[in-house]
Amino acid sequence: LTGIPREQRAFQYLLAHAIPGDPHHILQTFDQWCYHCEHLSCVGPAKGRIVERLLLERAPLCVLELGTYCGYGTVLLAQGLPPGARLYTVEGDPEHAAVAEKVIRLAGFDEQTVELIVGPSEEVIPQLREKHGFTKADLVFMDHWKRCYLRDLRLLESHQLLAEGATILADNVLFPGAPHFLQYAKTCGKYRCKVHRASLEY
């Protein structure tokens, strides 16, 4: 009724309640909004712990996120990066990207740490090395359109953008589901697979 998208409403809530420059508090405030006001399909705290654990174990220096949305996952990833690491995040929707950019900067991450790239993933991935100085991803977090998971994984492979021993973390592969991606990951012989059981966000 207000004409303000819910992502923008969530950001206004962040501005009013979150501590600028405190990534952990930014995420907590997002969670409060999603639990008590309006649902947003962010990673959320339960699955967030899986992401945090993987970041701690792998200590990746180059991270690629596909599907920035409001920037929740981006802040979650960025706060767990080791010193000197860089995160590239790709969002196809310019309006979502505009909100995410403000959230990322509010959390205290500059462009040296987090680069937000706006555009369809199938167009951005082939240009990552030349246009953005991307090397090879140690960790990829997929949280965009599920139907794009397999296509984009193959693009990363064909453009040799995955480091040796890279970790691919893909959200919601069972529901709403990415069956072709899952089948490929399990049967192509390139990956060791583990499914993390989790509930839907919030």
PDB file of C-alpha atoms in Angstrom:
ATOM      1  CA  LEU A   1       0.000   0.000   0.000  1.00  0.00           C
ATOM      2  CA  THR A   2       2.866   2.385   0.734  1.00  0.00           C
ATOM      3  CA  GLY A   3       4.520   1.698  -2.618  1.00  0.00           C
ATOM      4  CA  ILE A   4       7.769   0.960  -0.761  1.00  0.00           C
ATOM      5  CA  PRO A   5       9.113  -2.557  -1.482  1.00  0.00           C
ATOM      6  CA  ARG A   6       9.545  -4.771   1.587  1.00  0.00           C
ATOM      7  CA  GLU A   7      13.311  -4.953   1.014  1.00  0.00           C
ATOM      8  CA  GLN A   8      13.420  -1.162   1.333  1.00  0.00           C
ATOM      9  CA  ARG A   9      11.178  -1.329   4.429  1.00  0.00           C
ATOM     10  CA  ALA A  10      13.614  -3.814   5.962  1.00  0.00           C
ATOM     11  CA  PHE A  11      16.493  -1.431   5.262  1.00  0.00           C
ATOM     12  CA  GLN A  12      14.637   1.441   6.935  1.00  0.00           C
ATOM     13  CA  TYR A  13      14.213  -0.812   9.980  1.00  0.00           C
ATOM     14  CA  LEU A  14      17.960  -1.515   9.920  1.00  0.00           C
ATOM     15  CA  LEU A  15      18.737   2.200   9.783  1.00  0.00           C
ATOM     16  CA  ALA A  16      16.524   2.815  12.800  1.00  0.00           C
ATOM     17  CA  HIS A  17      17.698  -0.120  14.948  1.00  0.00           C
ATOM     18  CA  ALA A  18      21.073  -1.527  13.847  1.00  0.00           C
ATOM     19  CA  ILE A  19      24.500  -0.357  14.996  1.00  0.00           C
ATOM     20  CA  PRO A  20      26.435   0.929  11.945  1.00  0.00           C
ATOM     21  CA  GLY A  21      29.761  -0.821  11.424  1.00  0.00           C
ATOM     22  CA  ASP A  22      28.711  -3.853  13.495  1.00  0.00           C
ATOM     23  CA  PRO A  23      28.050  -6.750  11.052  1.00  0.00           C
ATOM     24  CA  HIS A  24      26.837  -9.107  13.785  1.00  0.00           C
ATOM     25  CA  HIS A  25      24.266  -6.577  15.001  1.00  0.00           C
ATOM     26  CA  ILE A  26      23.174  -5.859  11.407  1.00  0.00           C
ATOM     27  CA  LEU A  27      22.378  -9.576  10.962  1.00  0.00           C
ATOM     28  CA  GLN A  28      20.602  -9.779  14.325  1.00  0.00           C
ATOM     29  CA  THR A  29      18.450  -6.780  13.389  1.00  0.00           C
ATOM     30  CA  PHE A  30      17.623  -8.377  10.021  1.00  0.00           C
ATOM     31  CA  ASP A  31      16.585 -11.535  11.916  1.00  0.00           C
ATOM     32  CA  GLN A  32      14.335  -9.507  14.236  1.00  0.00           C
ATOM     33  CA  TRP A  33      12.618  -7.955  11.208  1.00  0.00           C
ATOM     34  CA  CYS A  34      12.142 -11.316   9.479  1.00  0.00           C
ATOM     35  CA  TYR A  35      10.844 -13.071  12.603  1.00  0.00           C
ATOM     36  CA  HIS A  36       8.477 -10.339  13.763  1.00  0.00           C
ATOM     37  CA  CYS A  37       7.628  -8.073  10.805  1.00  0.00           C
ATOM     38  CA  GLU A  38       7.906  -9.496   7.282  1.00  0.00           C
ATOM     39  CA  HIS A  39       9.508 -12.619   5.852  1.00  0.00           C
ATOM     40  CA  LEU A  40      12.527 -12.128   3.600  1.00  0.00           C
ATOM     41  CA  SER A  41      14.271 -15.083   1.992  1.00  0.00           C
ATOM     42  CA  CYS A  42      17.637 -14.387   3.616  1.00  0.00           C
ATOM     43  CA  VAL A  43      19.937 -17.187   4.802  1.00  0.00           C
ATOM     44  CA  GLY A  44      18.854 -16.707   8.408  1.00  0.00           C
ATOM     45  CA  PRO A  45      20.663 -17.608  11.639  1.00  0.00           C
ATOM     46  CA  ALA A  46      20.286 -21.414  11.537  1.00  0.00           C
ATOM     47  CA  LYS A  47      21.824 -21.924   8.100  1.00  0.00           C
ATOM     48  CA  GLY A  48      24.105 -18.978   8.845  1.00  0.00           C
ATOM     49  CA  ARG A  49      25.932 -21.144  11.387  1.00  0.00           C
ATOM     50  CA  ILE A  50      26.792 -23.650   8.639  1.00  0.00           C
ATOM     51  CA  VAL A  51      28.231 -20.822   6.533  1.00  0.00           C
ATOM     52  CA  GLU A  52      30.226 -19.478   9.499  1.00  0.00           C
ATOM     53  CA  ARG A  53      31.652 -22.917  10.264  1.00  0.00           C
ATOM     54  CA  LEU A  54      32.754 -23.441   6.664  1.00  0.00           C
ATOM     55  CA  LEU A  55      34.419 -20.022   6.545  1.00  0.00           C
ATOM     56  CA  LEU A  56      36.319 -20.852   9.720  1.00  0.00           C
ATOM     57  CA  GLU A  57      37.421 -24.251   8.377  1.00  0.00           C
ATOM     58  CA  ARG A  58      38.360 -23.124   4.861  1.00  0.00           C
ATOM     59  CA  ALA A  59      39.644 -19.547   5.459  1.00  0.00           C
ATOM     60  CA  PRO A  60      38.982 -18.654   1.766  1.00  0.00           C
ATOM     61  CA  LEU A  61      40.844 -15.697   0.265  1.00  0.00           C
ATOM     62  CA  CYS A  62      38.571 -15.338  -2.764  1.00  0.00           C
ATOM     63  CA  VAL A  63      34.810 -15.802  -2.313  1.00  0.00           C
ATOM     64  CA  LEU A  64      32.038 -15.554  -4.901  1.00  0.00           C
ATOM     65  CA  GLU A  65      28.395 -15.126  -3.911  1.00  0.00           C
ATOM     66  CA  LEU A  66      25.706 -15.586  -6.551  1.00  0.00           C
ATOM     67  CA  GLY A  67      22.485 -13.887  -5.440  1.00  0.00           C
ATOM     68  CA  THR A  68      23.099 -10.894  -3.168  1.00  0.00           C
ATOM     69  CA  TYR A  69      19.403 -10.076  -2.613  1.00  0.00           C
ATOM     70  CA  CYS A  70      19.365  -7.681   0.416  1.00  0.00           C
ATOM     71  CA  GLY A  71      22.960  -8.304   1.424  1.00  0.00           C
ATOM     72  CA  TYR A  72      22.314 -10.564   4.436  1.00  0.00           C
ATOM     73  CA  GLY A  73      24.431 -13.426   3.083  1.00  0.00           C
ATOM     74  CA  THR A  74      27.059 -10.948   1.922  1.00  0.00           C
ATOM     75  CA  VAL A  75      27.473  -9.479   5.416  1.00  0.00           C
ATOM     76  CA  LEU A  76      27.506 -13.010   6.880  1.00  0.00           C
ATOM     77  CA  LEU A  77      30.281 -14.051   4.478  1.00  0.00           C
ATOM     78  CA  ALA A  78      32.262 -10.816   4.777  1.00  0.00           C
ATOM     79  CA  GLN A  79      32.408 -10.883   8.577  1.00  0.00           C
ATOM     80  CA  GLY A  80      33.937 -14.388   8.465  1.00  0.00           C
ATOM     81  CA  LEU A  81      36.666 -13.637   5.915  1.00  0.00           C
ATOM     82  CA  PRO A  82      40.334 -13.929   6.906  1.00  0.00           C
ATOM     83  CA  PRO A  83      42.491 -10.763   6.617  1.00  0.00           C
ATOM     84  CA  GLY A  84      43.241  -9.774   3.022  1.00  0.00           C
ATOM     85  CA  ALA A  85      40.376 -11.819   1.567  1.00  0.00           C
ATOM     86  CA  ARG A  86      37.971 -10.465  -1.041  1.00  0.00           C
ATOM     87  CA  LEU A  87      34.287 -11.165  -1.642  1.00  0.00           C
ATOM     88  CA  TYR A  88      32.590 -10.676  -5.000  1.00  0.00           C
ATOM     89  CA  THR A  89      28.798 -10.754  -4.916  1.00  0.00           C
ATOM     90  CA  VAL A  90      26.539 -10.840  -7.995  1.00  0.00           C
ATOM     91  CA  GLU A  91      22.911  -9.630  -8.077  1.00  0.00           C
ATOM     92  CA  GLY A  92      20.724  -9.568 -11.174  1.00  0.00           C
ATOM     93  CA  ASP A  93      17.991  -7.273  -9.827  1.00  0.00           C
ATOM     94  CA  PRO A  94      19.125  -3.599  -9.748  1.00  0.00           C
ATOM     95  CA  GLU A  95      16.583  -2.660  -7.061  1.00  0.00           C
ATOM     96  CA  HIS A  96      17.723  -5.434  -4.735  1.00  0.00           C
ATOM     97  CA  ALA A  97      21.335  -4.527  -5.489  1.00  0.00           C
ATOM     98  CA  ALA A  98      20.687  -0.892  -4.474  1.00  0.00           C
ATOM     99  CA  VAL A  99      19.395  -2.030  -1.072  1.00  0.00           C
ATOM    100  CA  ALA A 100      22.224  -4.559  -0.668  1.00  0.00           C
ATOM    101  CA  GLU A 101      24.877  -1.940  -1.427  1.00  0.00           C
ATOM    102  CA  LYS A 102      23.563   0.239   1.421  1.00  0.00           C
ATOM    103  CA  VAL A 103      23.370  -2.745   3.801  1.00  0.00           C
ATOM    104  CA  ILE A 104      26.951  -3.853   2.999  1.00  0.00           C
ATOM    105  CA  ARG A 105      28.354  -0.345   3.531  1.00  0.00           C
ATOM    106  CA  LEU A 106      26.243   0.142   6.691  1.00  0.00           C
ATOM    107  CA  ALA A 107      27.870  -3.026   8.046  1.00  0.00           C
ATOM    108  CA  GLY A 108      31.252  -1.375   7.518  1.00  0.00           C
ATOM    109  CA  PHE A 109      32.626  -3.222   4.481  1.00  0.00           C
ATOM    110  CA  ASP A 110      34.327  -1.134   1.792  1.00  0.00           C
ATOM    111  CA  GLU A 111      34.797  -1.952  -1.896  1.00  0.00           C
ATOM    112  CA  GLN A 112      38.240  -3.413  -1.238  1.00  0.00           C
ATOM    113  CA  THR A 113      36.622  -6.152   0.841  1.00  0.00           C
ATOM    114  CA  VAL A 114      33.256  -6.540  -0.904  1.00  0.00           C
ATOM    115  CA  GLU A 115      32.602  -5.805  -4.570  1.00  0.00           C
ATOM    116  CA  LEU A 116      28.958  -5.828  -5.622  1.00  0.00           C
ATOM    117  CA  ILE A 117      28.444  -6.598  -9.310  1.00  0.00           C
ATOM    118  CA  VAL A 118      25.009  -5.926 -10.824  1.00  0.00           C
ATOM    119  CA  GLY A 119      23.953  -8.100 -13.760  1.00  0.00           C
ATOM    120  CA  PRO A 120      22.731 -11.578 -14.748  1.00  0.00           C
ATOM    121  CA  SER A 121      25.113 -14.255 -13.445  1.00  0.00           C
ATOM    122  CA  GLU A 122      25.460 -15.890 -16.874  1.00  0.00           C
ATOM    123  CA  GLU A 123      26.819 -12.594 -18.236  1.00  0.00           C
ATOM    124  CA  VAL A 124      28.919 -11.651 -15.206  1.00  0.00           C
ATOM    125  CA  ILE A 125      30.734 -14.987 -14.666  1.00  0.00           C
ATOM    126  CA  PRO A 126      32.564 -15.029 -18.046  1.00  0.00           C
ATOM    127  CA  GLN A 127      33.763 -11.433 -17.415  1.00  0.00           C
ATOM    128  CA  LEU A 128      34.926 -11.899 -13.813  1.00  0.00           C
ATOM    129  CA  ARG A 129      38.611 -12.320 -14.560  1.00  0.00           C
ATOM    130  CA  GLU A 130      39.006  -9.650 -17.236  1.00  0.00           C
ATOM    131  CA  LYS A 131      36.617  -7.012 -15.928  1.00  0.00           C
ATOM    132  CA  HIS A 132      36.898  -7.453 -12.160  1.00  0.00           C
ATOM    133  CA  GLY A 133      40.383  -8.875 -11.576  1.00  0.00           C
ATOM    134  CA  PHE A 134      38.894 -12.080 -10.175  1.00  0.00           C
ATOM    135  CA  THR A 135      41.399 -14.908  -9.713  1.00  0.00           C
ATOM    136  CA  LYS A 136      39.934 -18.261  -8.653  1.00  0.00           C
ATOM    137  CA  ALA A 137      37.218 -18.841  -6.078  1.00  0.00           C
ATOM    138  CA  ASP A 138      38.114 -20.784  -2.949  1.00  0.00           C
ATOM    139  CA  LEU A 139      34.452 -20.706  -1.927  1.00  0.00           C
ATOM    140  CA  VAL A 140      31.286 -20.133  -3.930  1.00  0.00           C
ATOM    141  CA  PHE A 141      27.947 -19.475  -2.236  1.00  0.00           C
ATOM    142  CA  MET A 142      24.947 -20.024  -4.517  1.00  0.00           C
ATOM    143  CA  ASP A 143      21.715 -18.460  -3.333  1.00  0.00           C
ATOM    144  CA  HIS A 144      20.119 -17.130  -6.524  1.00  0.00           C
ATOM    145  CA  TRP A 145      17.605 -18.774  -8.898  1.00  0.00           C
ATOM    146  CA  LYS A 146      17.775 -22.535  -8.308  1.00  0.00           C
ATOM    147  CA  ARG A 147      17.377 -23.261 -12.037  1.00  0.00           C
ATOM    148  CA  CYS A 148      20.668 -21.378 -12.622  1.00  0.00           C
ATOM    149  CA  TYR A 149      22.780 -23.407 -10.193  1.00  0.00           C
ATOM    150  CA  LEU A 150      23.950 -26.071 -12.657  1.00  0.00           C
ATOM    151  CA  ARG A 151      24.423 -23.645 -15.550  1.00  0.00           C
ATOM    152  CA  ASP A 152      26.515 -21.313 -13.402  1.00  0.00           C
ATOM    153  CA  LEU A 153      28.598 -24.110 -11.877  1.00  0.00           C
ATOM    154  CA  ARG A 154      29.456 -25.283 -15.388  1.00  0.00           C
ATOM    155  CA  LEU A 155      30.294 -21.704 -16.390  1.00  0.00           C
ATOM    156  CA  LEU A 156      32.679 -21.434 -13.433  1.00  0.00           C
ATOM    157  CA  GLU A 157      34.278 -24.722 -14.470  1.00  0.00           C
ATOM    158  CA  SER A 158      34.603 -23.853 -18.159  1.00  0.00           C
ATOM    159  CA  HIS A 159      36.159 -20.457 -17.380  1.00  0.00           C
ATOM    160  CA  GLN A 160      38.510 -22.103 -14.864  1.00  0.00           C
ATOM    161  CA  LEU A 161      37.334 -19.886 -12.013  1.00  0.00           C
ATOM    162  CA  LEU A 162      37.422 -22.554  -9.295  1.00  0.00           C
ATOM    163  CA  ALA A 163      40.565 -23.011  -7.218  1.00  0.00           C
ATOM    164  CA  GLU A 164      41.900 -26.482  -6.486  1.00  0.00           C
ATOM    165  CA  GLY A 165      39.812 -27.912  -3.638  1.00  0.00           C
ATOM    166  CA  ALA A 166      37.203 -25.132  -3.868  1.00  0.00           C
ATOM    167  CA  THR A 167      34.032 -25.395  -1.791  1.00  0.00           C
ATOM    168  CA  ILE A 168      30.635 -24.879  -3.451  1.00  0.00           C
ATOM    169  CA  LEU A 169      27.870 -24.115  -0.968  1.00  0.00           C
ATOM    170  CA  ALA A 170      24.377 -24.129  -2.491  1.00  0.00           C
ATOM    171  CA  ASP A 171      21.248 -23.127  -0.566  1.00  0.00           C
ATOM    172  CA  ASN A 172      17.755 -24.655  -0.922  1.00  0.00           C
ATOM    173  CA  VAL A 173      18.810 -27.570  -3.168  1.00  0.00           C
ATOM    174  CA  LEU A 174      16.039 -29.811  -1.785  1.00  0.00           C
ATOM    175  CA  PHE A 175      13.277 -27.214  -1.522  1.00  0.00           C
ATOM    176  CA  PRO A 176      12.358 -25.385  -3.682  1.00  0.00           C
ATOM    177  CA  GLY A 177      15.057 -27.623  -5.155  1.00  0.00           C
ATOM    178  CA  ALA A 178      17.815 -27.814  -7.748  1.00  0.00           C
ATOM    179  CA  PRO A 179      17.635 -31.511  -8.755  1.00  0.00           C
ATOM    180  CA  HIS A 180      19.804 -31.275 -11.901  1.00  0.00           C
ATOM    181  CA  PHE A 181      22.525 -29.419 -10.008  1.00  0.00           C
ATOM    182  CA  LEU A 182      22.399 -31.984  -7.206  1.00  0.00           C
ATOM    183  CA  GLN A 183      22.549 -34.931  -9.614  1.00  0.00           C
ATOM    184  CA  TYR A 184      25.500 -33.407 -11.474  1.00  0.00           C
ATOM    185  CA  ALA A 185      27.406 -32.642  -8.265  1.00  0.00           C
ATOM    186  CA  LYS A 186      26.892 -36.197  -7.015  1.00  0.00           C
ATOM    187  CA  THR A 187      27.662 -38.070 -10.245  1.00  0.00           C
ATOM    188  CA  CYS A 188      30.186 -36.015 -12.278  1.00  0.00           C
ATOM    189  CA  GLY A 189      33.127 -37.265 -10.195  1.00  0.00           C
ATOM    190  CA  LYS A 190      34.570 -33.798  -9.502  1.00  0.00           C
ATOM    191  CA  TYR A 191      33.003 -33.178  -6.100  1.00  0.00           C
ATOM    192  CA  ARG A 192      32.490 -34.789  -2.727  1.00  0.00           C
ATOM    193  CA  CYS A 193      28.945 -33.978  -1.642  1.00  0.00           C
ATOM    194  CA  LYS A 194      27.355 -33.352   1.711  1.00  0.00           C
ATOM    195  CA  VAL A 195      23.742 -32.314   2.246  1.00  0.00           C
ATOM    196  CA  HIS A 196      23.144 -30.161   5.325  1.00  0.00           C
ATOM    197  CA  ARG A 197      19.648 -30.649   6.703  1.00  0.00           C
ATOM    198  CA  ALA A 198      18.008 -27.365   7.669  1.00  0.00           C
ATOM    199  CA  SER A 199      14.584 -25.782   7.939  1.00  0.00           C
ATOM    200  CA  LEU A 200      13.375 -22.983   5.699  1.00  0.00           C
ATOM    201  CA  GLU A 201      14.405 -19.492   6.750  1.00  0.00           C
ATOM    202  CA  TYR A 202      12.643 -18.076   9.823  1.00  0.00           C
TER     203      TYR A 202
END
